[in-house]
Tab-separated table of C-alpha atoms and ligand atoms in Angstrom:
chain	number	residue	atom	x	y	z
A	1	MET	CA	67.567	-25.228	41.500
A	2	THR	CA	69.089	-27.418	44.445
A	3	GLU	CA	67.975	-30.871	44.512
A	4	SER	CA	66.285	-30.393	48.124
A	5	GLN	CA	64.483	-26.837	46.194
A	6	PRO	CA	60.752	-27.888	45.576
A	7	ARG	CA	59.771	-27.442	42.038
A	8	THR	CA	57.972	-24.082	40.905
A	9	GLN	CA	55.542	-25.318	37.757
A	10	PRO	CA	55.337	-22.052	35.130
A	11	SER	CA	52.631	-19.297	36.027
A	12	LEU	CA	49.713	-19.753	33.129
A	13	ARG	CA	51.121	-16.600	32.107
A	14	VAL	CA	54.461	-18.103	30.704
A	15	ASP	CA	52.598	-21.107	29.170
A	16	LEU	CA	49.555	-18.772	27.987
A	17	ALA	CA	52.500	-16.894	25.698
A	18	GLU	CA	54.838	-20.110	24.778
A	19	ALA	CA	51.509	-21.514	24.121
A	20	THR	CA	51.022	-18.708	21.420
A	21	THR	CA	54.011	-18.842	20.006
A	22	ARG	CA	53.517	-23.108	19.256
A	23	LEU	CA	49.624	-22.358	17.991
A	24	ALA	CA	51.544	-19.434	15.843
A	25	ALA	CA	54.084	-21.580	14.170
A	26	ALA	CA	50.813	-24.824	13.776
A	27	GLY	CA	49.403	-21.941	11.331
A	28	VAL	CA	46.752	-21.265	13.889
A	29	GLU	CA	44.865	-17.848	12.882
A	30	SER	CA	44.231	-16.705	16.423
A	31	PRO	CA	47.099	-18.254	18.506
A	32	ARG	CA	46.804	-15.809	21.275
A	33	ALA	CA	43.023	-16.081	21.584
A	34	ASP	CA	42.621	-20.233	21.132
A	35	ALA	CA	45.508	-20.469	23.805
A	36	GLU	CA	43.799	-17.943	26.074
A	37	GLN	CA	40.149	-20.776	25.443
A	38	LEU	CA	42.016	-23.237	26.355
A	39	ALA	CA	43.177	-22.171	29.523
A	40	ALA	CA	39.357	-20.446	30.383
A	41	TYR	CA	38.229	-24.217	29.676
A	42	VAL	CA	40.319	-26.447	32.169
A	43	LEU	CA	40.071	-24.062	34.272
A	44	GLY	CA	36.257	-23.440	34.576
A	45	ILE	CA	36.827	-20.229	34.007
A	46	SER	CA	35.918	-16.452	31.058
A	47	ARG	CA	38.057	-15.410	29.139
A	48	SER	CA	37.942	-11.772	30.778
A	49	ARG	CA	39.226	-13.618	34.562
A	50	LEU	CA	42.251	-15.551	33.142
A	51	VAL	CA	44.046	-12.193	34.312
A	52	LEU	CA	43.853	-12.759	37.507
A	53	ALA	CA	44.123	-17.081	37.402
A	54	ASP	CA	46.695	-19.477	37.778
A	55	TRP	CA	46.528	-23.155	37.242
A	56	GLN	CA	45.694	-25.619	39.791
A	57	ASP	CA	45.325	-28.754	40.376
A	58	GLY	CA	46.121	-31.416	37.322
A	59	ALA	CA	44.749	-27.362	35.215
A	60	ARG	CA	48.239	-27.801	33.422
A	61	ASP	CA	48.085	-30.949	32.181
A	62	GLN	CA	44.760	-30.865	30.986
A	63	PHE	CA	45.610	-27.438	29.023
A	64	LEU	CA	48.628	-28.719	27.634
A	65	ALA	CA	47.086	-31.813	26.434
A	66	LEU	CA	44.281	-29.762	24.299
A	67	LEU	CA	46.962	-27.540	23.541
A	68	ALA	CA	49.337	-30.754	21.910
A	69	ARG	CA	45.566	-31.401	20.142
A	70	ARG	CA	45.110	-27.540	18.984
A	71	GLU	CA	48.433	-27.384	17.218
A	72	LEU	CA	47.515	-30.583	15.346
A	73	ARG	CA	44.967	-28.255	13.900
A	74	GLU	CA	41.498	-30.049	15.145
A	75	PRO	CA	38.902	-26.900	15.637
A	76	LEU	CA	38.837	-25.314	19.010
A	77	GLN	CA	34.594	-25.637	18.938
A	78	HIS	CA	35.564	-29.817	18.888
A	79	ILE	CA	38.089	-29.616	21.988
A	80	VAL	CA	35.857	-27.691	24.131
A	81	GLY	CA	32.709	-29.315	22.866
A	82	SER	CA	30.626	-26.733	22.150
A	83	THR	CA	30.533	-23.268	20.158
A	84	GLY	CA	27.577	-19.780	20.371
A	85	PHE	CA	25.609	-18.521	17.673
A	86	ARG	CA	23.753	-15.902	18.481
A	87	TYR	CA	22.063	-16.497	21.977
A	88	LEU	CA	22.967	-19.876	22.239
A	89	GLU	CA	25.513	-22.870	22.609
A	90	LEU	CA	25.297	-25.482	20.711
A	91	LEU	CA	27.182	-28.927	21.089
A	92	VAL	CA	29.223	-29.752	18.490
A	93	GLY	CA	32.053	-32.663	17.608
A	94	PRO	CA	33.329	-34.658	14.730
A	95	GLY	CA	29.892	-35.290	12.804
A	96	VAL	CA	28.753	-32.704	12.512
A	97	PHE	CA	29.612	-28.980	10.691
A	98	ILE	CA	31.020	-25.702	13.125
A	99	PRO	CA	28.389	-23.659	13.097
A	100	ARG	CA	30.393	-20.121	11.038
A	101	PRO	CA	30.066	-16.535	12.525
A	102	GLU	CA	28.693	-14.926	8.930
A	103	THR	CA	25.509	-17.492	9.338
A	104	GLU	CA	24.655	-15.333	12.191
A	105	SER	CA	22.954	-12.534	10.096
A	106	LEU	CA	21.269	-15.403	7.490
A	107	VAL	CA	18.657	-15.193	10.477
A	108	GLU	CA	19.918	-11.047	11.960
A	109	TRP	CA	18.245	-10.547	7.674
A	110	ALA	CA	15.489	-13.309	8.141
A	111	ILE	CA	14.313	-11.928	11.823
A	112	SER	CA	13.900	-8.207	10.655
A	113	ALA	CA	12.257	-9.756	6.955
A	114	ILE	CA	9.543	-11.181	8.954
A	115	ARG	CA	6.554	-9.474	11.349
A	116	PRO	CA	7.150	-9.903	14.433
A	117	ASP	CA	2.941	-10.091	15.181
A	118	GLY	CA	2.786	-13.058	13.267
A	119	ARG	CA	3.048	-17.070	13.689
A	120	PRO	CA	5.749	-17.486	10.551
A	121	LEU	CA	6.169	-20.758	9.780
A	122	ILE	CA	9.859	-21.428	8.208
A	123	VAL	CA	12.061	-24.183	7.054
A	124	ASP	CA	15.681	-24.733	7.536
A	125	LEU	CA	17.130	-26.781	4.335
A	126	CYS	CA	20.461	-28.461	5.365
A	127	THR	CA	20.095	-27.814	9.114
A	128	GLY	CA	23.920	-29.982	10.546
A	129	SER	CA	23.427	-28.710	14.512
A	130	GLY	CA	20.460	-27.042	14.526
A	131	ALA	CA	22.454	-23.462	14.116
A	132	ILE	CA	19.385	-21.508	12.511
A	133	ALA	CA	16.291	-23.428	12.735
A	134	LEU	CA	17.240	-23.390	16.732
A	135	SER	CA	18.328	-19.814	16.941
A	136	LEU	CA	14.914	-18.707	14.881
A	137	ALA	CA	12.676	-20.801	17.672
A	138	TYR	CA	14.405	-19.090	20.055
A	139	GLU	CA	14.487	-15.468	19.159
A	140	LEU	CA	11.274	-15.905	17.282
A	141	PRO	CA	9.243	-18.043	19.942
A	142	ARG	CA	5.690	-17.558	18.160
A	143	ALA	CA	7.741	-19.321	14.957
A	144	ILE	CA	6.942	-22.238	13.909
A	145	VAL	CA	9.923	-24.327	12.537
A	146	HIS	CA	11.087	-26.912	11.047
A	147	ALA	CA	14.399	-28.243	10.107
A	148	VAL	CA	15.662	-30.781	7.492
A	149	GLU	CA	18.613	-32.662	7.305
A	150	ARG	CA	20.211	-35.582	5.000
A	151	ASP	CA	23.513	-36.996	7.011
A	152	SER	CA	22.633	-39.084	9.754
A	153	ASP	CA	25.793	-38.520	11.612
A	154	ALA	CA	24.768	-35.122	11.488
A	155	LEU	CA	21.255	-35.639	12.833
A	156	VAL	CA	22.521	-37.342	16.649
A	157	TRP	CA	23.832	-33.769	16.963
A	158	THR	CA	20.834	-31.661	16.058
A	159	ARG	CA	18.388	-33.532	18.228
A	160	ARG	CA	21.186	-33.031	21.062
A	161	ASN	CA	20.640	-29.446	20.441
A	162	ILE	CA	17.095	-29.533	20.828
A	163	GLU	CA	16.851	-31.367	23.654
A	164	SER	CA	19.486	-29.278	25.353
A	165	ILE	CA	18.267	-25.781	24.006
A	166	GLY	CA	14.569	-26.812	25.056
A	167	VAL	CA	13.069	-25.370	21.798
A	168	PRO	CA	10.725	-26.829	19.892
A	169	VAL	CA	11.713	-27.909	16.009
A	170	ALA	CA	10.472	-30.477	13.990
A	171	LEU	CA	12.953	-32.007	12.004
A	172	HIS	CA	12.961	-34.084	9.271
A	173	GLN	CA	15.174	-36.908	7.553
A	174	LEU	CA	15.414	-36.118	4.153
A	175	ASP	CA	17.723	-35.006	1.216
A	176	ILE	CA	16.979	-31.900	-0.247
A	177	THR	CA	17.990	-32.590	-3.944
A	178	GLY	CA	15.329	-35.522	-3.748
A	179	ASP	CA	10.927	-34.115	-4.176
A	180	VAL	CA	11.133	-32.594	-0.392
A	181	ALA	CA	7.707	-30.339	-1.062
A	182	ALA	CA	6.028	-33.979	-1.611
A	183	ALA	CA	7.975	-35.308	1.085
A	184	LEU	CA	6.293	-33.215	3.426
A	185	PRO	CA	2.093	-32.804	1.197
A	186	ASP	CA	1.143	-30.433	5.140
A	187	LEU	CA	3.801	-27.799	3.992
A	188	ALA	CA	4.161	-27.226	0.315
A	189	GLY	CA	3.081	-23.865	-0.372
A	190	ARG	CA	1.794	-22.474	2.670
A	191	VAL	CA	5.831	-21.638	4.390
A	192	ASP	CA	6.467	-18.202	4.890
A	193	LEU	CA	10.403	-18.156	5.051
A	194	VAL	CA	13.268	-20.590	3.837
A	195	ILE	CA	16.128	-20.172	4.721
A	196	SER	CA	19.316	-22.272	4.165
A	197	ASN	CA	23.502	-22.538	4.546
A	198	PRO	CA	23.721	-25.607	2.816
A	199	PRO	CA	27.412	-26.656	1.375
A	200	TYR	CA	28.979	-24.277	-1.105
A	201	VAL	CA	32.815	-25.176	-1.618
A	202	PRO	CA	33.700	-25.360	-4.965
A	203	ALA	CA	35.863	-28.568	-6.176
A	204	ASP	CA	38.206	-26.684	-6.911
A	205	GLU	CA	38.876	-24.766	-3.673
A	206	THR	CA	41.903	-25.895	-0.665
A	207	VAL	CA	40.312	-25.224	2.835
A	208	GLU	CA	42.009	-25.176	6.084
A	209	PRO	CA	42.518	-28.297	7.766
A	210	GLU	CA	40.136	-27.449	10.730
A	211	VAL	CA	37.535	-27.605	7.512
A	212	GLY	CA	38.653	-30.439	5.587
A	213	ASP	CA	39.581	-32.559	8.187
A	214	HIS	CA	37.474	-32.094	10.094
A	215	ASP	CA	34.128	-30.482	8.926
A	216	PRO	CA	31.785	-33.713	7.093
A	217	GLN	CA	33.068	-33.613	3.782
A	218	ILE	CA	28.983	-33.821	3.041
A	219	ALA	CA	28.569	-30.475	5.131
A	220	LEU	CA	31.264	-28.620	2.141
A	221	TRP	CA	31.910	-30.054	-1.364
A	222	ALA	CA	28.676	-28.662	-3.374
A	223	GLY	CA	29.643	-29.751	-7.139
A	224	ALA	CA	32.731	-27.537	-9.533
A	225	ASP	CA	30.762	-24.011	-9.256
A	226	GLY	CA	30.055	-24.574	-5.621
A	227	LEU	CA	26.803	-23.939	-6.967
A	228	ASP	CA	25.209	-27.506	-6.792
A	229	LEU	CA	22.803	-27.408	-3.618
A	230	VAL	CA	22.018	-23.819	-3.562
A	231	ARG	CA	20.610	-25.135	-6.792
A	232	ALA	CA	18.247	-27.555	-5.001
A	233	VAL	CA	17.229	-25.051	-2.408
A	234	GLU	CA	15.763	-23.138	-5.104
A	235	ARG	CA	14.076	-25.768	-6.641
A	236	VAL	CA	13.109	-26.807	-2.624
A	237	ALA	CA	11.946	-23.824	-1.453
A	238	ARG	CA	10.121	-23.058	-4.960
A	239	GLY	CA	7.534	-26.053	-3.335
A	240	LEU	CA	6.436	-24.844	-0.285
A	241	LEU	CA	6.712	-21.382	-0.364
A	242	ARG	CA	3.797	-19.319	-0.287
A	243	PRO	CA	3.014	-16.364	-3.202
A	244	GLY	CA	4.849	-13.804	-1.931
A	245	GLY	CA	7.009	-16.277	0.495
A	246	LEU	CA	11.211	-15.138	1.367
A	247	VAL	CA	14.250	-17.734	1.250
A	248	VAL	CA	17.559	-16.982	2.075
A	249	VAL	CA	20.714	-19.228	1.091
A	250	GLU	CA	23.920	-18.370	1.935
A	251	HIS	CA	26.879	-18.826	-0.018
A	252	SER	CA	30.416	-19.196	-0.821
A	253	ASP	CA	32.326	-15.094	-1.370
A	254	ARG	CA	33.222	-16.500	-5.043
A	255	HIS	CA	29.026	-16.341	-5.764
A	256	GLY	CA	28.262	-12.826	-5.084
A	257	GLU	CA	27.292	-13.037	-8.710
A	258	THR	CA	26.551	-16.615	-9.534
A	259	ALA	CA	24.415	-17.126	-6.670
A	260	PRO	CA	21.810	-14.905	-7.471
A	261	ALA	CA	21.630	-16.393	-10.776
A	262	VAL	CA	20.074	-19.235	-9.334
A	263	PHE	CA	16.946	-16.767	-8.725
A	264	ARG	CA	16.167	-16.017	-12.157
A	265	GLY	CA	12.499	-14.850	-12.125
A	266	TRP	CA	11.666	-14.171	-8.535
A	267	ASP	CA	11.208	-11.339	-6.919
A	268	GLU	CA	13.057	-8.907	-4.982
A	269	VAL	CA	16.565	-10.657	-5.576
A	270	ALA	CA	19.165	-9.380	-3.826
A	271	ASP	CA	22.808	-10.530	-2.517
A	272	HIS	CA	24.261	-9.387	0.935
A	273	ARG	CA	27.777	-9.440	2.593
A	274	ASP	CA	28.432	-10.400	5.904
A	275	LEU	CA	30.350	-7.853	8.624
A	276	ALA	CA	33.503	-9.018	6.754
A	277	GLY	CA	32.537	-6.768	4.163
A	278	ARG	CA	32.289	-10.389	2.246
A	279	ASP	CA	29.388	-11.433	-0.951
A	280	ARG	CA	27.633	-13.739	1.415
A	281	PHE	CA	24.126	-14.600	1.094
A	282	VAL	CA	20.767	-14.383	-1.349
A	283	THR	CA	17.784	-13.675	-0.231
A	284	ALA	CA	14.365	-13.202	-2.913
A	285	ARG	CA	10.904	-13.403	-2.638
A	286	MET	CA	8.405	-16.038	-4.385
A	287	PRO	CA	5.902	-14.519	-7.490
A	288	LEU	CA	2.543	-13.639	-6.064
A	289	THR	CA	1.796	-15.612	-9.366
A	290	LYS	CA	3.252	-18.693	-8.231
A	291	GLN	CA	5.360	-20.449	-10.826
A	292	ARG	CA	5.179	-23.771	-9.790
A	293	GLY	CA	7.051	-26.808	-10.752
A	294	SER	CA	8.501	-24.541	-13.841
A	295	SER	CA	12.491	-23.811	-13.495
A	296	THR	CA	12.790	-20.524	-12.612
A	297	GLY	CA	15.474	-20.622	-11.893
A	298	GLN	CA	18.250	-21.873	-14.658
B	1	SAM	C1	27.456	-25.572	5.738
B	1	SAM	S1	26.450	-26.927	6.909
B	1	SAM	C2	25.236	-26.258	7.493
B	1	SAM	C3	25.201	-26.484	8.969
B	1	SAM	C4	23.831	-25.558	9.337
B	1	SAM	N1	23.017	-25.380	8.894
B	1	SAM	C5	25.101	-24.540	9.950
B	1	SAM	O1	24.594	-23.001	9.536
B	1	SAM	O2	25.903	-24.963	10.763
B	1	SAM	C6	25.521	-27.695	5.698
B	1	SAM	C7	24.233	-29.006	5.955
B	1	SAM	O3	23.851	-29.269	5.381
B	1	SAM	C8	23.878	-31.077	4.812
B	1	SAM	N2	23.508	-31.553	3.419
B	1	SAM	C9	24.801	-31.940	2.600
B	1	SAM	N3	23.515	-32.147	1.388
B	1	SAM	C10	21.950	-32.408	2.077
B	1	SAM	C11	21.611	-32.573	1.194
B	1	SAM	N4	21.210	-33.135	0.036
B	1	SAM	N5	20.132	-32.743	1.620
B	1	SAM	C12	20.011	-32.074	2.910
B	1	SAM	N6	20.819	-31.792	3.903
B	1	SAM	C13	22.484	-31.580	3.765
B	1	SAM	C14	24.812	-31.395	5.544
B	1	SAM	O4	25.330	-32.899	5.671
B	1	SAM	C15	25.026	-30.331	6.559
B	1	SAM	O5	24.648	-30.499	7.274
């Protein structure tokens, strides 16, 4: 190129190929998809329209800046500020756990297990962004949905999402290792469904940088066997559910046998796989003769 010729910037296609190589080298699991999502985000278009697009104005510089953040393994969802969960787009960022696709299966199970004509009373324990509670309130408009969360930083995001989605969810700041049934006296013994994706990473497990460095620690770790919070959910569910009520709890793929064992004494205890075929959540029904207050689980 001579000095008098105008400089041309690389095309979007060339930059996407280069970005994919850089993200792959950084260990990102889905480098092409992430590069495309960043480009679509800065251009304000859907990924499927990238094939017809090219850089405009300052979009390339913005893309390169965001790419550098992703290369350092900052989660894509934090960079773009939101994530999809079932029918909803939820706001996420530092301080709140990013909802995962596998959790959508619990919501699917709950919706199919609940009578569509009723007015079910539902409690989501460990709600984080509110993904489960808001999806249930959105997809079951007759349901009465309560959500429980301990962490003040997470609650900032729960409130933002309740506001932005605009469906009714009653939010309670509570520690589920405490006496939640006593803290919610109007609900004790009356709830139709308790649902939870609690922290469940065992202490000895190694997690990806996106998880360990960016999801809140309180959202991840759950004791030596990873079941501390599953046990807390079982105890709280026993206090909240009506006889015949249902509980559904997500667990790690290492817990396909140990999580159901926590629900000893319950009826219809079953474990379920996610769409990737991994053991993912346990469901159980409160016996019609309820053993309130006694530990049926351990
Ligand atoms: C794995 S995240 C799940 C968040 C959300 N339910 C989802 O599926 O995306 C677990 C959540 O439990 C909350 N949590 C941890 N310990 C808790 C406790 N003792 N009581 C209430 N919430 C707790 C964390 O702050 C975090 O928001």
